[in-house]
XYZ file of C-alpha atoms in Angstrom:
506
model
C -3.256 -10.404 4.249
C -2.493 -13.970 3.258
C -0.277 -15.630 5.876
C 2.526 -16.905 3.654
C 5.326 -15.157 5.574
C 8.108 -15.173 2.982
C 10.739 -12.501 1.992
C 12.495 -9.665 0.110
C 15.615 -7.411 -0.084
C 17.234 -4.874 -2.487
C 20.421 -2.917 -3.384
C 21.900 -0.126 -5.628
C 24.531 2.569 -6.029
C 27.451 0.989 -4.127
C 28.809 -2.413 -3.148
C 27.066 -3.821 -0.064
C 27.165 -6.930 2.089
C 24.034 -9.101 2.079
C 22.540 -11.313 4.765
C 24.752 -14.195 3.616
C 27.894 -12.126 3.731
C 28.464 -12.052 -0.030
C 29.282 -8.862 -1.904
C 26.354 -7.594 -3.951
C 27.076 -5.316 -6.874
C 24.238 -3.135 -8.002
C 23.009 -2.604 -11.532
C 23.901 0.544 -13.431
C 20.268 1.593 -13.969
C 19.322 5.022 -12.688
C 16.912 5.457 -9.781
C 13.263 6.095 -10.559
C 11.890 9.579 -9.997
C 8.413 8.155 -9.402
C 8.005 4.915 -7.505
C 5.564 3.553 -4.959
C 7.632 2.445 -1.950
C 5.167 0.959 0.476
C 5.075 -1.220 3.555
C 2.198 -3.081 5.170
C 1.812 -2.541 8.919
C -0.504 -5.271 10.130
C -2.278 -5.674 13.444
C -3.865 -9.103 12.952
C -0.609 -10.826 13.890
C -1.143 -9.500 17.414
C 2.007 -7.374 17.549
C 0.180 -4.593 19.437
C -1.936 -6.679 21.818
C -1.150 -5.885 25.438
C 0.594 -2.603 24.655
C -0.414 0.603 26.370
C -1.250 3.633 24.261
C 2.230 5.049 24.830
C 3.935 1.744 24.067
C 2.062 1.336 20.792
C 2.745 4.907 19.754
C 6.418 4.461 20.581
C 6.526 1.212 18.601
C 4.831 2.764 15.589
C 6.993 5.896 15.778
C 10.113 3.744 15.802
C 8.857 1.716 12.839
C 7.966 4.836 10.864
C 11.352 6.422 11.588
C 13.168 3.331 10.346
C 10.955 3.029 7.277
C 11.512 6.704 6.505
C 15.264 6.159 6.684
C 14.819 3.135 4.426
C 13.136 5.349 1.805
C 9.482 4.365 2.258
C 6.964 6.861 0.887
C 3.699 5.047 1.692
C 2.335 3.081 4.642
C -0.566 0.659 4.311
C -1.994 0.434 7.829
C -4.473 -2.264 8.844
C -7.490 -0.623 10.480
C -10.281 -3.207 10.066
C -9.166 -6.855 10.330
C -12.498 -8.463 11.301
C -15.415 -6.012 11.002
C -13.867 -4.026 13.852
C -11.933 -0.783 14.066
C -8.552 0.663 14.933
C -10.212 4.056 14.687
C -13.179 5.804 16.271
C -16.250 4.206 14.687
C -19.960 4.461 15.412
C -20.578 1.473 13.149
C -18.167 -1.220 14.339
C -16.507 -2.060 17.684
C -12.961 -1.287 18.736
C -10.619 -4.075 17.672
C -9.248 -6.611 20.131
C -5.984 -6.354 18.169
C -5.716 -2.882 19.681
C -7.066 -3.312 23.228
C -7.037 -7.126 23.762
C -10.840 -7.155 24.028
C -13.210 -6.320 21.222
C -15.464 -3.352 21.910
C -13.209 -1.819 24.562
C -11.782 1.611 23.773
C -8.063 2.287 24.325
C -6.997 3.832 27.628
C -5.674 6.495 27.578
C -7.948 7.199 24.636
C -6.484 7.717 21.181
C -7.415 7.154 17.553
C -4.668 5.074 15.857
C -5.786 5.886 12.315
C -5.838 9.647 12.894
C -2.522 9.467 14.720
C -0.932 7.440 11.887
C -2.189 9.875 9.264
C -0.556 12.761 11.117
C 2.680 10.868 11.709
C 2.976 9.669 8.109
C 2.183 13.065 6.621
C 4.781 14.716 8.864
C 7.324 12.295 7.379
C 6.213 12.928 3.794
C 4.581 9.494 3.515
C 1.154 8.596 2.208
C -1.220 6.695 4.494
C -3.464 4.054 2.943
C -6.123 2.630 5.264
C -6.227 -1.145 4.862
C -9.462 -3.032 5.511
C -10.431 -6.673 5.198
C -13.893 -6.274 3.669
C -15.645 -9.634 4.148
C -13.823 -11.281 7.061
C -15.981 -10.874 10.174
C -14.016 -13.052 12.612
C -10.546 -14.547 12.600
C -9.809 -18.019 13.922
C -8.238 -16.719 17.120
C -11.100 -14.426 18.134
C -13.542 -16.026 20.574
C -15.561 -13.153 22.046
C -17.423 -10.687 19.872
C -18.727 -7.335 21.085
C -22.456 -6.726 21.429
C -22.386 -4.293 18.480
C -20.419 -6.555 16.129
C -22.251 -7.276 12.895
C -22.118 -11.049 13.456
C -23.894 -10.577 16.796
C -26.407 -8.015 15.607
C -27.106 -9.724 12.272
C -26.023 -13.380 12.315
C -28.045 -13.894 9.125
C -25.450 -11.855 7.210
C -22.475 -14.108 7.986
C -21.544 -17.752 7.536
C -18.993 -19.830 9.467
C -16.104 -21.340 7.548
C -13.037 -23.116 8.934
C -13.110 -21.169 12.201
C -13.854 -17.859 10.471
C -16.975 -15.784 10.056
C -17.468 -14.343 6.590
C -19.856 -11.615 5.518
C -21.664 -13.449 2.731
C -20.719 -11.718 -0.558
C -23.908 -13.122 -2.087
C -26.111 -10.872 0.065
C -26.414 -7.373 -1.472
C -26.954 -5.855 1.983
C -23.388 -6.824 2.890
C -21.961 -4.858 -0.013
C -23.960 -1.852 1.162
C -22.746 -2.383 4.725
C -19.052 -2.513 3.793
C -19.407 0.547 1.584
C -21.074 2.405 4.455
C -18.077 1.581 6.659
C -15.659 2.743 3.954
C -17.601 5.936 3.291
C -17.386 6.703 7.000
C -13.592 6.289 6.921
C -13.072 8.275 3.730
C -15.349 11.118 4.814
C -13.803 11.618 8.273
C -10.116 10.893 7.735
C -7.513 12.525 5.496
C -6.285 9.251 4.034
C -4.411 9.032 0.741
C -5.681 5.596 -0.178
C -8.177 2.870 0.730
C -6.654 -0.594 0.450
C -8.132 -4.091 0.468
C -6.225 -7.352 0.297
C -6.912 -10.871 -0.950
C -9.840 -11.973 1.239
C -13.072 -12.141 -0.737
C -14.654 -15.560 -0.598
C -12.606 -17.613 1.902
C -9.515 -19.575 0.968
C -10.584 -23.199 0.317
C -10.229 -25.521 3.318
C -10.407 -29.337 3.134
C -13.836 -30.690 3.985
C -15.433 -27.225 4.035
C -18.085 -25.847 1.701
C -19.528 -22.364 1.387
C -23.167 -22.411 2.553
C -24.686 -20.086 -0.024
C -27.300 -22.210 -1.833
C -30.163 -20.081 -0.504
C -28.485 -16.843 -1.582
C -27.744 -18.304 -5.024
C -31.471 -18.849 -5.449
C -32.612 -15.584 -3.855
C -30.051 -13.035 -5.103
C -29.461 -13.967 -8.719
C -31.283 -11.350 -10.832
C -29.266 -12.157 -13.942
C -30.128 -15.866 -13.594
C -26.474 -16.864 -13.792
C -26.409 -20.632 -14.248
C -23.107 -21.522 -12.597
C -22.536 -20.797 -8.929
C -18.865 -19.998 -9.489
C -19.766 -17.362 -12.088
C -22.410 -15.996 -9.717
C -19.844 -15.691 -6.927
C -17.468 -13.825 -9.230
C -20.307 -11.516 -10.200
C -20.955 -10.784 -6.520
C -17.337 -9.741 -5.998
C -17.324 -7.732 -9.249
C -20.418 -5.838 -8.100
C -18.752 -5.155 -4.755
C -15.555 -3.793 -6.340
C -17.567 -1.490 -8.616
C -19.687 -0.243 -5.726
C -16.682 0.298 -3.476
C -14.824 2.290 -6.140
C -17.837 4.533 -6.671
C -18.281 4.996 -2.916
C -14.660 6.116 -2.438
C -14.454 8.437 -5.410
C -17.882 9.988 -4.920
C -16.758 11.094 -1.475
C -13.151 12.016 -2.377
C -12.007 11.498 -5.988
C -8.334 11.746 -5.002
C -8.350 8.841 -2.538
C -6.625 5.959 -4.322
C -8.391 2.590 -4.317
C -5.874 -0.254 -4.213
C -6.214 -4.032 -4.215
C -3.576 -6.564 -3.219
C -4.654 -9.918 -4.685
C -3.165 -13.366 -4.237
C -0.191 -13.751 -6.569
C -1.690 -16.215 -9.077
C -4.574 -15.103 -11.271
C -5.048 -18.411 -13.133
C -2.821 -21.367 -13.930
C -2.107 -22.185 -17.554
C -3.762 -25.587 -17.168
C -7.060 -23.785 -16.495
C -6.577 -20.936 -18.932
C -4.199 -20.798 -21.923
C -3.538 -17.166 -21.021
C -2.724 -18.008 -17.418
C 0.712 -18.213 -15.823
C 2.921 -21.295 -15.926
C 2.217 -22.026 -12.282
C 0.456 -24.642 -10.206
C -1.283 -23.122 -7.216
C -4.400 -21.583 -5.787
C -6.063 -19.079 -8.146
C -7.809 -15.753 -7.662
C -10.328 -16.402 -10.409
C -11.261 -19.999 -9.641
C -10.761 -20.310 -5.871
C -11.372 -16.826 -4.438
C -13.800 -15.739 -7.184
C -11.807 -12.555 -7.709
C -11.482 -11.518 -11.371
C -8.656 -9.074 -10.704
C -7.621 -8.585 -14.327
C -11.176 -7.564 -15.194
C -11.041 -4.915 -12.465
C -7.737 -3.597 -13.804
C -8.923 -3.498 -17.404
C -12.253 -1.905 -16.510
C -10.527 0.735 -14.393
C -12.467 -0.204 -11.249
C -9.313 0.023 -9.135
C -6.540 2.632 -9.061
C -3.575 0.363 -8.356
C -2.837 -3.344 -8.085
C -0.308 -5.044 -5.767
C -0.170 -8.802 -6.464
C 1.365 -10.690 -3.563
C 4.398 -12.334 -5.161
C 5.727 -13.764 -1.926
C 7.496 -16.768 -3.452
C 11.142 -17.052 -4.367
C 12.751 -17.210 -7.788
C 12.761 -20.883 -8.712
C 9.736 -21.892 -6.623
C 8.393 -25.095 -8.190
C 4.711 -24.124 -8.162
C 4.867 -20.336 -8.217
C 8.136 -19.006 -9.593
C 8.635 -15.310 -8.859
C 10.277 -14.655 -12.212
C 7.405 -16.278 -14.100
C 4.789 -14.378 -12.125
C 6.319 -10.898 -12.293
C 6.549 -11.245 -16.074
C 2.942 -12.459 -16.232
C 1.542 -9.575 -14.193
C 3.667 -7.093 -16.132
C 2.086 -8.369 -19.349
C -1.507 -8.570 -18.137
C -2.097 -5.800 -15.564
C -0.748 -2.696 -17.273
C -3.992 -0.727 -17.422
C -3.474 0.541 -13.885
C -0.329 1.267 -11.824
C 1.275 -2.041 -10.898
C 3.334 -2.553 -7.739
C 4.731 -5.847 -6.468
C 4.053 -7.252 -3.015
C 7.421 -8.607 -1.821
C 8.113 -10.805 1.196
C 11.192 -9.609 3.059
C 12.094 -12.783 4.919
C 11.770 -15.187 2.017
C 13.845 -13.034 -0.309
C 16.617 -12.816 2.247
C 16.416 -16.524 3.066
C 16.646 -18.018 -0.424
C 19.709 -18.067 -2.631
C 19.772 -16.673 -6.142
C 19.635 -19.727 -8.493
C 22.188 -18.031 -10.763
C 24.453 -17.075 -7.864
C 24.153 -19.556 -4.956
C 26.400 -17.416 -2.747
C 23.951 -14.520 -2.853
C 20.421 -14.007 -1.602
C 17.680 -13.059 -4.051
C 17.799 -9.349 -3.226
C 19.652 -8.238 -6.331
C 18.011 -10.737 -8.670
C 14.515 -9.603 -7.704
C 15.522 -5.960 -7.985
C 16.719 -6.555 -11.550
C 13.471 -8.301 -12.462
C 11.423 -5.382 -11.161
C 13.573 -2.891 -13.085
C 13.242 -4.945 -16.260
C 9.454 -5.111 -15.989
C 8.044 -2.367 -18.211
C 4.925 -1.652 -16.152
C 6.080 -2.308 -12.590
C 6.462 1.000 -10.792
C 6.946 0.124 -7.161
C 6.681 -2.471 -4.464
C 5.162 -3.002 -1.042
C 7.065 -4.760 1.738
C 5.492 -7.699 3.525
C 5.730 -6.836 6.112
C 6.992 -3.576 7.636
C 8.444 -5.055 10.817
C 10.730 -7.401 8.881
C 12.290 -4.426 7.090
C 12.443 -2.446 10.338
C 14.224 -5.365 12.001
C 16.645 -5.345 9.051
C 16.155 -9.049 8.317
C 18.939 -10.139 5.993
C 20.260 -6.550 5.940
C 17.203 -5.737 3.855
C 16.300 -2.378 5.406
C 19.854 -1.069 5.221
C 20.119 -2.139 1.591
C 17.084 -0.010 0.805
C 18.351 3.075 2.610
C 21.913 2.819 1.301
C 21.048 1.925 -2.271
C 17.698 1.211 -3.945
C 15.630 3.754 -2.002
C 18.479 6.081 -1.084
C 17.032 8.976 -3.085
C 13.493 10.269 -2.463
C 10.815 9.335 -5.006
C 7.550 10.953 -6.001
C 4.371 8.901 -6.184
C 3.485 7.419 -9.588
C 1.102 9.497 -11.654
C -2.579 8.583 -12.016
C -3.744 10.694 -14.984
C -7.062 8.841 -15.059
C -7.885 10.685 -11.814
C -6.139 14.018 -12.505
C -3.304 15.148 -14.763
C -3.263 18.930 -14.276
C -0.216 20.341 -12.491
C -0.624 22.996 -9.790
C 0.851 26.489 -9.993
C 4.478 26.881 -8.964
C 5.574 28.101 -5.502
C 5.916 31.838 -4.929
C 8.456 34.120 -3.232
C 11.282 31.600 -2.932
C 13.993 33.236 -0.800
C 16.831 32.371 1.542
C 17.307 33.891 4.984
C 18.898 33.366 8.356
C 16.645 32.418 11.259
C 18.767 32.551 14.398
C 21.628 30.180 13.520
C 19.827 28.343 10.688
C 20.089 29.176 7.002
C 16.668 28.410 5.537
C 15.035 28.384 2.130
C 11.459 29.688 2.337
C 8.630 29.870 -0.172
C 4.927 30.654 -0.295
C 2.198 28.254 -1.357
C 0.755 28.998 -4.793
C -2.876 29.915 -5.120
C -5.274 27.177 -6.060
C -8.768 26.052 -5.172
C -9.930 22.502 -4.658
C -7.987 19.241 -4.468
C -6.975 19.401 -8.137
C -5.221 22.760 -7.790
C -4.153 23.144 -4.178
C -0.515 22.349 -3.345
C -0.124 19.259 -1.185
C 3.648 18.787 -0.992
C 6.808 20.359 -2.351
C 9.949 18.986 -4.011
C 13.350 20.564 -3.406
C 16.190 19.949 -5.896
C 19.835 20.929 -5.638
C 22.287 21.524 -8.500
C 25.873 22.734 -8.765
C 26.345 26.362 -9.811
C 27.417 25.500 -13.369
C 25.174 22.463 -13.760
C 22.205 22.266 -16.121
C 18.931 22.251 -14.203
C 17.258 18.954 -15.050
C 14.161 18.173 -12.973
C 13.862 14.732 -14.555
C 16.953 13.619 -12.617
C 15.804 12.142 -9.279
C 19.360 12.122 -7.961
C 19.007 15.878 -7.537
C 16.021 15.644 -5.179
C 17.022 16.504 -1.629
C 13.568 16.656 -0.048
C 9.879 15.959 -0.566
C 8.085 17.861 2.166
C 4.733 19.205 3.337
C 6.537 22.250 4.763
C 7.077 25.574 2.976
C 10.697 25.730 4.076
C 13.887 23.699 3.855
C 16.928 24.012 6.128
C 20.003 24.597 3.987
C 23.274 22.778 4.785
C 25.372 25.929 5.257
C 29.121 25.483 5.711
C 31.433 28.413 4.941
C 29.394 30.487 2.476
C 31.860 29.869 -0.341
C 30.052 27.149 -2.277
C 27.663 28.368 -4.954
C 24.707 26.153 -5.813
C 21.213 26.287 -7.237
C 18.019 25.153 -5.531
C 14.753 24.565 -7.357
C 11.378 24.228 -5.637
C 8.259 22.710 -7.242
C 4.745 22.059 -5.942
C 2.818 18.777 -6.011
C -0.948 18.359 -5.875
C -2.842 15.435 -4.256
C -2.118 13.217 -7.263
C 1.595 14.165 -7.357
C 1.333 16.226 -10.525
C 4.352 18.544 -10.441
C 4.467 22.264 -11.140
C 7.183 24.184 -12.926
C 10.235 24.920 -10.816
C 11.326 28.156 -9.204
C 15.101 28.717 -9.102
C 17.076 30.235 -6.254
C 20.853 30.618 -6.200
C 22.547 30.460 -2.793
C 25.985 30.217 -1.213
C 26.552 27.433 1.291
C-alpha cells in the first residue's frame, strides 16, 4: 500500500460533533442496502512486530470489534508484504512483520490468516487476503530467509531504491506469483484476493529499472517501446492471476487497489485534471483496461488526497473514476487522517467528512469505500469511527452484487419459528437445500417491521442482522408488542432469496 498516510471521516442520520468541534448535519439521502465497507489492516508498518501470539490476537480482536461496531463488513488483511507469509506456507518464509525475523514461525504457533478468516466470518465480515505481488524486499528488511525467492533465485529479482522487485518482465515470475496465490485460494476460505498499487516500482530519482536483457529475451510480440512492453507484462500478469483465482474458486473476488491517478490530462485528453504520478505511465498499470476487459472483480482507487489538493483534487478524481471505471464495482480508498485533518473548502469550520460523504453518494457508480487504514478508524481519529457507527454505517449493509460471477438467488430459509431457550426468546430457522457455491446459503438477513407496516425488503433501515447463524436472539420485553420478522438467505455472492415471514410478540 502506497505510504501517503492521509485521511477520511463520515456522518449521517443525526447531528454529530466532528474532530474540529463543529456541528455536522447529515444529508437526507437514505442508507444503501448494498455497500462495500472495508478497512485495510496492514502489517508492513510494523504494528505487530515484537508482539506475542496472544498480544497480536488481542490487538486484532480489539480492532475487529471496533470495526464491527463502526459498521465494517469487509477486512482486507495483508498476508504477503515481501514474498513472505503471515500464513502457513510451504512456498515462502514466515514474515518478519509477524515474528521479527523472516523464516521464523510464531511461538506459540498459529496461522494469522486462518484465524482472521474465522474471526471475520464470526462477525459477519468478509476477509480479503491482501498480497503485494512483485515486491520481494522492503527497504527496512536486511536479512532474508534461506528459502526466500531472492536468495534461492537472485536472477528473478532486481534491486531498486533499497527494494527487491520480482521482475515483471520474466514470465517465470508471473507463474511463481500465481502459484503462491493458488496455494492461498485452495487452502483458505477467503472471500477475496486483493492486490494493491505495487507493480513496477514507484520512480525514484537517479534510479533506472534494469530490464534491458528481459526486453530483448521476453518480447514475443516484438513490442517496439519498452514502456508498452512493461504494460503488456503487467496486463499478462493480471489476466493470469484472474484465471488462477477463478479456476480454483469462481466465487473468490479479485480486487485491485491502484494509485489514485490513472493519467493526467496533459498526457491524455481523457485523463483527469491532475498533475501527479500516473498508473499508466509510471507504474505501467493500465487499470482502466483491466476494468473494461473484466479481468478484475472490483476496483479501489486510492484517493487519499483532500478536496482542494492542488495536484490531485479529491473531487476531481472521484468524478473521473466514476465516469471511467463503471464496468466493475467501484469502491473508493479513503485516508482517515487526512480527511479529518483538512477543512472543507466550502465550510472552513468543518472537516471534510461530510463533503466527501456527499461526493460518494452523488457518484453514480461508487458503491463503497475502504478505510486507510483500519487502525486510524479504530483509534477514532477525528471522531471518524464514531461517525461511522452512529450515522453513515449505522445500519448493516449487504455486499454489492457481482452478476458477472453469479446472479441466481438461493432458496429461502425453512421452518422459521420462535421459541424460548432457557431465558432467551429466539428466532430459529433451517438452512435451505442447495448444492454447490452458487446455491448453498452462506449468510442470512433478518428484517424487522411493525405489525401494521408494509413488508419492504428494499428498505435497509429494517435490517437488524446479517449473520452466519441460523438463529437470532429476539429483544423480548413484555410480550405486548406485535411485530413482524422476515428472514432471507444469501449465497456466496450475496444474491438474496425470497423472505419468510414470522409474526411475534416482544
